[in-house]
Coordinates of C-alpha atoms and ligand atoms in Angstrom, one line a residue:
M373 CA -28.8 39.1 -25.4
S374 CA -25.4 40.3 -26.2
G375 CA -25.6 39.2 -30.2
A376 CA -26.5 42.6 -31.0
A377 CA -23.4 43.9 -29.1
V378 CA -21.2 41.2 -30.7
Q379 CA -22.8 41.9 -34.2
F380 CA -22.1 45.7 -34.1
L381 CA -18.3 45.1 -33.1
H382 CA -17.8 42.6 -36.2
G383 CA -19.3 45.2 -38.0
L384 CA -17.0 48.0 -36.4
A385 CA -13.9 45.8 -37.1
Q386 CA -15.2 45.1 -40.5
A387 CA -16.1 49.1 -41.2
L388 CA -12.7 50.0 -40.1
S389 CA -10.7 47.4 -42.2
T390 CA -12.8 48.7 -45.1
L391 CA -12.5 52.1 -44.3
A392 CA -8.7 51.7 -44.5
L393 CA -8.7 50.7 -48.2
Y394 CA -11.2 52.8 -50.0
P395 CA -11.6 56.4 -50.4
E396 CA -14.4 58.8 -49.5
G397 CA -17.5 58.1 -51.7
H398 CA -16.3 54.8 -52.5
T399 CA -19.5 52.3 -53.0
S400 CA -17.3 49.6 -50.7
R401 CA -16.7 52.3 -48.0
E402 CA -20.3 53.4 -48.3
R403 CA -21.6 49.8 -47.8
A404 CA -19.6 48.8 -44.9
L405 CA -20.7 52.0 -43.2
D406 CA -24.3 51.1 -43.9
L407 CA -23.9 47.6 -42.5
V408 CA -22.1 49.1 -39.3
F409 CA -24.7 51.5 -38.9
T410 CA -27.7 49.2 -39.4
R411 CA -26.4 46.9 -36.5
L412 CA -25.9 49.8 -34.4
N413 CA -29.5 50.9 -34.7
D414 CA -30.0 47.4 -34.2
L415 CA -27.9 47.3 -30.9
L416 CA -30.0 50.7 -29.8
T417 CA -33.3 48.9 -30.2
E418 CA -32.4 46.9 -27.4
N419 CA -30.5 49.0 -25.2
E420 CA -30.9 52.7 -25.5
H421 CA -27.2 53.9 -23.9
P422 CA -25.1 50.7 -24.8
T423 CA -21.7 51.1 -23.3
Y424 CA -18.3 49.3 -24.5
S425 CA -15.4 49.3 -22.2
F426 CA -12.0 48.1 -24.3
L427 CA -9.0 47.5 -20.9
G428 CA -6.3 46.8 -23.2
G429 CA -6.2 42.7 -22.1
D430 CA -8.0 41.6 -24.8
E431 CA -11.1 41.7 -23.0
V432 CA -14.5 43.8 -23.8
V433 CA -16.4 44.7 -21.3
Y434 CA -20.3 45.5 -22.2
N435 CA -22.5 47.0 -19.8
D436 CA -20.4 46.0 -17.0
L437 CA -20.5 42.8 -18.2
P438 CA -17.3 40.9 -20.0
L439 CA -18.4 39.6 -23.4
R440 CA -17.0 35.9 -23.7
E441 CA -17.3 35.7 -27.3
M442 CA -15.1 38.6 -27.8
Q443 CA -12.2 37.4 -25.9
N444 CA -9.1 37.9 -27.9
W445 CA -10.6 39.9 -30.2
D446 CA -7.6 41.9 -31.7
W447 CA -9.2 45.7 -32.3
S448 CA -10.2 45.7 -28.0
R449 CA -6.1 46.1 -27.5
R450 CA -6.1 48.4 -30.5
L451 CA -9.0 50.6 -29.3
A452 CA -7.7 50.9 -26.0
E453 CA -4.0 52.0 -27.5
I454 CA -5.2 55.0 -29.1
G455 CA -7.4 56.4 -26.0
V456 CA -10.6 54.8 -27.1
Q457 CA -11.0 52.6 -23.7
R458 CA -14.8 53.5 -23.5
L459 CA -17.1 53.8 -26.1
Q460 CA -20.6 54.7 -25.4
F461 CA -23.7 55.6 -28.0
D462 CA -27.1 56.9 -27.6
R463 CA -30.2 56.9 -29.7
T464 CA -29.0 60.4 -31.6
V465 CA -26.2 59.1 -32.9
Q466 CA -26.2 59.9 -36.9
R467 CA -24.3 58.0 -39.5
E468 CA -21.8 60.4 -40.4
E469 CA -20.6 60.7 -36.8
L470 CA -19.8 57.3 -36.7
E471 CA -17.9 57.8 -39.9
E472 CA -16.1 60.3 -38.4
F473 CA -15.1 58.3 -35.4
L474 CA -14.0 55.4 -37.6
D475 CA -12.1 58.2 -39.9
M476 CA -10.5 59.3 -36.4
V477 CA -9.7 55.7 -35.3
L478 CA -8.0 54.9 -38.5
A479 CA -6.0 58.4 -37.9
R480 CA -4.9 57.4 -34.4
L481 CA -3.9 54.1 -35.5
A482 CA -1.7 55.9 -38.3
L483 CA -0.4 58.0 -35.9
K484 CA 0.5 55.4 -33.7
A485 CA 2.5 53.6 -36.3
A486 CA 4.4 56.5 -36.8
D487 CA 5.3 56.5 -33.1
S488 CA 7.1 53.2 -33.3
S489 CA 9.7 55.1 -36.0
E490 CA 12.9 56.5 -34.4
A491 CA 12.1 60.0 -34.4
R492 CA 9.3 59.3 -32.3
Q493 CA 10.9 57.6 -29.5
M494 CA 13.3 60.4 -29.1
R495 CA 10.6 62.8 -28.4
P496 CA 10.6 64.2 -24.8
S497 CA 8.5 62.4 -22.3
G498 CA 8.7 64.6 -19.2
I499 CA 5.0 66.0 -19.4
R500 CA 2.2 64.2 -19.1
Y501 CA -1.7 65.1 -19.2
G502 CA -3.3 62.1 -18.2
L503 CA -6.5 61.9 -19.4
V504 CA -7.6 65.2 -21.0
G505 CA -11.0 63.6 -22.9
V506 CA -14.1 62.4 -21.2
D507 CA -14.9 59.1 -20.1
G508 CA -18.1 57.7 -18.1
S509 CA -16.4 58.5 -14.7
D510 CA -14.7 61.7 -15.1
T511 CA -17.5 63.8 -13.4
E512 CA -16.4 66.9 -14.0
L513 CA -16.7 66.6 -17.8
E514 CA -19.7 64.7 -17.4
M515 CA -22.3 67.4 -18.8
D516 CA -25.6 65.6 -18.6
A517 CA -25.4 61.9 -19.0
A518 CA -28.7 61.6 -20.7
S519 CA -28.6 64.2 -23.6
T520 CA -24.4 64.7 -24.5
A521 CA -22.0 63.1 -26.0
T522 CA -22.5 59.8 -28.3
I523 CA -18.9 59.2 -28.5
R524 CA -16.2 59.3 -25.9
F525 CA -12.5 59.6 -26.1
T526 CA -9.5 61.4 -25.0
L527 CA -7.3 63.5 -26.7
E528 CA -4.3 62.9 -24.8
D529 CA -2.6 61.6 -28.6
E530 CA -3.6 64.7 -30.0
A531 CA -1.1 66.6 -27.7
E532 CA 1.2 64.1 -27.7
A533 CA 1.2 64.3 -31.5
I534 CA 1.5 67.9 -31.2
R535 CA 4.8 67.7 -28.7
W536 CA 6.5 65.5 -31.1
I537 CA 5.8 67.9 -34.0
H538 CA 7.4 70.7 -32.3
S539 CA 10.5 68.5 -31.1
E540 CA 10.5 67.4 -34.9
M541 CA 10.9 71.3 -35.8
L542 CA 13.4 71.8 -32.4
D543 CA 15.4 69.0 -33.9
G544 CA 15.7 70.6 -37.5
H545 CA 13.6 68.1 -39.2
S546 CA 10.8 69.5 -41.7
L547 CA 7.3 69.7 -40.7
P548 CA 5.2 66.8 -40.2
L549 CA 1.9 68.0 -42.8
L550 CA 0.4 64.5 -42.3
E551 CA 0.5 64.6 -38.2
A552 CA -0.5 67.8 -38.1
E553 CA -3.3 67.2 -40.4
T554 CA -4.5 64.0 -38.3
V555 CA -4.1 66.2 -35.1
V556 CA -6.6 68.4 -36.7
R557 CA -8.8 65.9 -37.9
G558 CA -9.0 64.5 -34.3
L559 CA -9.9 67.9 -32.8
S560 CA -12.4 68.5 -35.5
V561 CA -13.9 64.9 -34.2
A562 CA -13.6 65.8 -30.6
M563 CA -15.3 69.3 -31.5
H564 CA -18.4 67.6 -33.0
G565 CA -18.5 65.1 -30.2
D566 CA -21.5 66.2 -29.0
R567 CA -24.9 67.0 -30.2
Q568 CA -24.1 70.5 -29.7
I569 CA -20.9 71.7 -30.6
M570 CA -18.4 71.3 -27.8
V571 CA -15.0 73.2 -27.7
P572 CA -12.7 70.9 -26.0
L573 CA -10.3 74.1 -24.2
L574 CA -7.7 72.4 -22.6
R575 CA -6.6 74.4 -19.3
L576 CA -3.2 74.6 -18.5
R577 CA -1.4 72.7 -16.0
E578 CA 2.4 73.3 -16.2
F579 CA 3.5 76.3 -17.8
D580 CA 5.9 74.3 -20.3
E581 CA 2.7 72.7 -21.8
Y582 CA 1.8 75.9 -23.1
T583 CA 2.8 75.8 -26.6
T584 CA 1.0 72.4 -26.8
T585 CA -2.7 73.6 -25.1
H586 CA -2.2 76.8 -26.7
S587 CA -2.0 75.1 -30.1
M588 CA -4.8 72.8 -29.9
N589 CA -7.1 75.6 -28.6
V590 CA -6.5 77.9 -31.0
C591 CA -6.8 75.1 -33.4
V592 CA -10.3 74.3 -32.1
L593 CA -11.6 78.2 -32.0
A594 CA -10.2 78.9 -35.5
M595 CA -12.1 75.6 -36.6
A596 CA -15.5 76.5 -34.5
L597 CA -15.4 80.1 -35.9
A598 CA -14.9 79.6 -39.3
E599 CA -17.8 77.1 -39.3
W600 CA -19.6 79.7 -37.5
L601 CA -19.0 82.2 -40.4
G602 CA -20.5 79.3 -42.8
M603 CA -17.6 77.9 -44.5
G604 CA -17.3 74.3 -46.2
A605 CA -15.4 71.3 -44.3
Q606 CA -12.4 71.6 -46.2
D607 CA -11.6 75.5 -45.2
V608 CA -12.6 74.9 -41.8
R609 CA -10.0 72.4 -41.9
A610 CA -7.5 74.7 -43.5
F611 CA -8.3 77.3 -40.4
G612 CA -7.8 74.2 -38.1
V613 CA -4.4 73.7 -39.8
A614 CA -3.1 77.5 -39.6
G615 CA -4.0 77.7 -36.0
L616 CA -2.5 74.7 -34.9
L617 CA 0.7 76.3 -37.0
H618 CA 0.2 79.8 -36.1
D619 CA 3.5 80.0 -33.4
L620 CA 5.2 77.2 -34.6
G621 CA 7.9 80.0 -35.0
K622 CA 8.4 79.6 -31.1
V623 CA 10.3 76.6 -31.5
K624 CA 13.2 79.2 -32.8
I625 CA 13.1 81.0 -30.0
P626 CA 15.5 80.5 -26.9
K627 CA 14.0 79.0 -24.2
E628 CA 15.1 81.6 -21.4
V629 CA 13.8 84.0 -23.4
L630 CA 10.2 82.3 -24.3
L631 CA 9.8 81.2 -20.9
K632 CA 11.2 83.8 -18.8
P633 CA 8.8 85.1 -16.1
G634 CA 9.0 88.8 -16.2
K635 CA 9.4 91.8 -18.5
L636 CA 11.1 91.3 -21.6
T637 CA 13.7 93.7 -22.4
A638 CA 14.0 95.5 -25.7
E639 CA 16.4 93.2 -27.0
E640 CA 14.6 89.8 -25.9
R641 CA 11.3 91.4 -27.1
L642 CA 12.9 91.5 -30.8
I643 CA 13.6 87.8 -30.5
M644 CA 10.3 86.9 -29.3
N645 CA 8.9 89.3 -32.3
S646 CA 10.6 87.1 -34.5
H647 CA 8.3 84.3 -34.6
P648 CA 6.0 84.9 -36.9
V649 CA 8.6 85.0 -39.7
E650 CA 10.3 82.0 -38.3
G651 CA 7.3 80.5 -38.4
A652 CA 6.3 81.5 -41.9
K653 CA 9.8 80.0 -43.0
L654 CA 10.0 77.0 -41.1
I655 CA 5.9 75.9 -42.8
L656 CA 7.2 77.1 -46.2
A657 CA 10.3 75.3 -46.5
A658 CA 8.3 71.8 -45.5
Q659 CA 5.2 72.7 -47.5
P660 CA 5.1 75.1 -49.9
E661 CA 1.1 74.0 -50.4
L662 CA 0.5 75.6 -46.6
D663 CA 0.9 79.1 -48.2
T664 CA -2.2 79.5 -45.9
A665 CA -1.0 78.3 -42.5
A666 CA 2.3 80.2 -43.6
V667 CA 0.6 83.7 -44.1
V668 CA -0.8 83.1 -41.3
A669 CA 1.9 82.2 -39.0
Y670 CA 3.7 85.7 -40.3
E671 CA 0.6 87.6 -40.1
H672 CA -1.0 86.5 -36.8
H673 CA -0.1 89.3 -34.7
I674 CA -0.4 92.4 -37.1
M675 CA -3.6 94.5 -36.0
I676 CA -6.2 95.9 -38.4
N677 CA -5.0 99.4 -37.7
G678 CA -1.2 98.1 -38.7
G679 CA -0.2 97.9 -35.2
G680 CA 1.4 95.0 -33.8
Y681 CA 4.4 92.7 -35.6
P682 CA 6.2 92.5 -38.2
K683 CA 5.9 95.6 -39.5
F684 CA 4.8 95.6 -43.8
T685 CA 7.2 97.9 -45.8
Y686 CA 3.9 98.7 -47.5
P687 CA 0.5 98.8 -45.6
R688 CA -1.7 95.9 -47.1
N689 CA -4.7 94.2 -45.5
C690 CA -4.0 91.3 -43.5
H691 CA -5.6 87.9 -45.3
Q692 CA -9.0 86.9 -43.8
S693 CA -7.3 84.1 -41.8
S694 CA -4.9 85.9 -40.2
R695 CA -7.7 88.0 -39.0
L696 CA -9.7 85.2 -37.6
V697 CA -6.5 83.4 -36.1
H698 CA -5.6 86.7 -34.4
V699 CA -8.8 87.0 -32.2
C700 CA -9.0 83.2 -31.6
D701 CA -5.0 83.3 -30.4
V702 CA -5.9 86.6 -28.0
Y703 CA -8.8 84.9 -26.9
D704 CA -7.0 81.7 -25.5
A705 CA -3.8 83.7 -24.6
L706 CA -5.8 85.6 -22.2
R707 CA -7.7 82.9 -20.7
T708 CA -4.7 81.6 -19.6
N709 CA -2.4 82.1 -16.5
R710 CA 1.1 83.2 -17.6
P711 CA 3.7 83.9 -15.4
Y712 CA 3.8 87.9 -16.0
R713 CA -0.3 88.1 -15.7
D714 CA -3.2 86.0 -13.9
A715 CA -5.9 84.3 -16.4
W716 CA -8.8 86.8 -17.3
P717 CA -12.1 85.7 -16.7
A718 CA -14.4 84.9 -20.2
G719 CA -16.5 88.1 -19.7
K720 CA -13.4 90.5 -19.3
I721 CA -11.7 89.1 -22.7
L722 CA -14.8 89.5 -24.4
A723 CA -15.6 93.0 -23.6
Y724 CA -11.7 93.4 -24.0
I725 CA -12.2 91.9 -27.8
E726 CA -15.1 94.5 -28.8
E727 CA -13.4 97.4 -27.1
R728 CA -10.6 97.1 -29.5
S729 CA -12.9 95.7 -32.6
G730 CA -12.1 97.7 -35.8
V731 CA -8.8 98.5 -34.0
E732 CA -7.2 95.6 -33.2
F733 CA -9.5 93.4 -34.4
D734 CA -11.7 93.1 -37.6
G735 CA -14.9 94.0 -36.4
E736 CA -17.0 91.4 -38.1
I737 CA -15.0 88.9 -37.1
A738 CA -14.7 90.0 -33.7
H739 CA -18.3 90.1 -33.4
A740 CA -19.0 86.8 -34.7
F741 CA -16.2 85.6 -32.0
T742 CA -17.9 86.8 -29.3
R743 CA -21.5 86.0 -30.7
M744 CA -19.8 82.2 -30.6
I745 CA -18.6 82.1 -27.5
R746 CA -21.8 83.5 -25.5
D747 CA -23.9 81.5 -27.8
W748 CA -22.0 78.2 -27.0
E749 CA -21.1 79.1 -23.1
P750 CA -22.6 76.1 -22.0
G751 CA -20.7 74.2 -24.8
V752 CA -17.0 75.7 -24.0
V753 CA -15.8 72.8 -21.5
E754 CA -12.7 73.2 -20.1
M755 CA -10.8 69.9 -20.5
N756 CA -7.8 69.4 -17.8
S757 CA -6.2 66.3 -16.0
E758 CA -8.5 63.6 -14.3
T759 CA -7.8 64.7 -11.0
E760 CA -7.3 68.2 -11.1
P761 CA -10.5 70.7 -10.7
V762 CA -10.5 73.6 -13.1
V763 CA -9.6 76.7 -10.7
E764 CA -11.3 79.9 -11.5
A765 CA -8.7 82.4 -12.4
P766 CA -7.9 84.9 -9.9
A767 CA -8.8 88.8 -10.2
P768 CA -7.0 90.0 -13.4
A769 CA -4.1 92.1 -13.4
A770 CA -1.7 93.9 -16.0
A771 CA -2.6 94.4 -19.6
P772 CA -3.0 91.6 -21.8
S773 CA -0.3 90.3 -24.4
G774 CA -0.7 88.0 -27.3
G775 CA 0.1 84.2 -27.5
Ligands
FE2_1378 FE1 -0.3 82.4 -30.3
FE2_1379 FE1 2.1 84.2 -31.8

């Protein structure tokens, strides 16, 4: 009875090897995808919710029973190592979803390879999230088991990659674009990990994690909004990269200023407000072709009425992508507890965005954003550590301050 379960895994391994070799659209790639998708459907005819667990030792568990045939199967360890400890499918799974999942696996394996490089070993290791993703036993993220996620995995590797990117920049190295794009791809897959689009917003646990979680959230929100506005996949990805990197310049801000719990002095404010210029410089120095991301880094604190910073010498309109990231940035900043301000509840933030529409925010973009969040409310999932429940924000205090 485990025949189809074994056959699917063989097809999976074959598809992974093939996809690693051939570009999108290549016939070999399409054939491997057809094969693994057929085997998945064979499996789904005998089991409505096939579930695999890859436990890291060379063991594969299929629906609670070890698959003897797959002992010492190489991929079990590799999948576990990149955060795919549990893999579950349901009947709604589409071929494209399977393809995206396989691409994500390959992207993560590439990250893992970079992981063993010397630079990667130097990354700070003081902060961990635990599993931020979903896993069958994580009840807090289990929404409706019967109708939700087809493919489940965690976001820990993406978070780790962002920390590493930031530490690379801190050390004066050049921006590792490939890894940034890999993170965006991983987040994009996470976003679509459900039939309904899911926004995997991370909830802040430790203050130092702010830059990491904020970058991921703005990346996801920017992609979601771009998609909501009907943009094509490539543009959506470009907005994701811009969102991910919008605050990159903060690596140039001294920790005492960046993490100061109280109000900033005028001088400190000046230093803090240099992060858009610094970020644009860092991005352009590393990747001149990332001009959109550089423009967004430069403009993301500029309001539609010209307020904010930095100031243009000659007034002009901000790029559409900057206006889009601006609203995502403010939304995520306000929903986070900061040392100087409690998190705002979602409703209050949306009201704020509406009120400032046409003044601070581009009217059309602000409108689309608030509609998107309201529309997706059930799909907006707060992801946090495995153990800590999400604490609802206490009553809001002082005026907002963007991120
Ligand atoms: Fe920000
Ligand atoms: Fe910022």
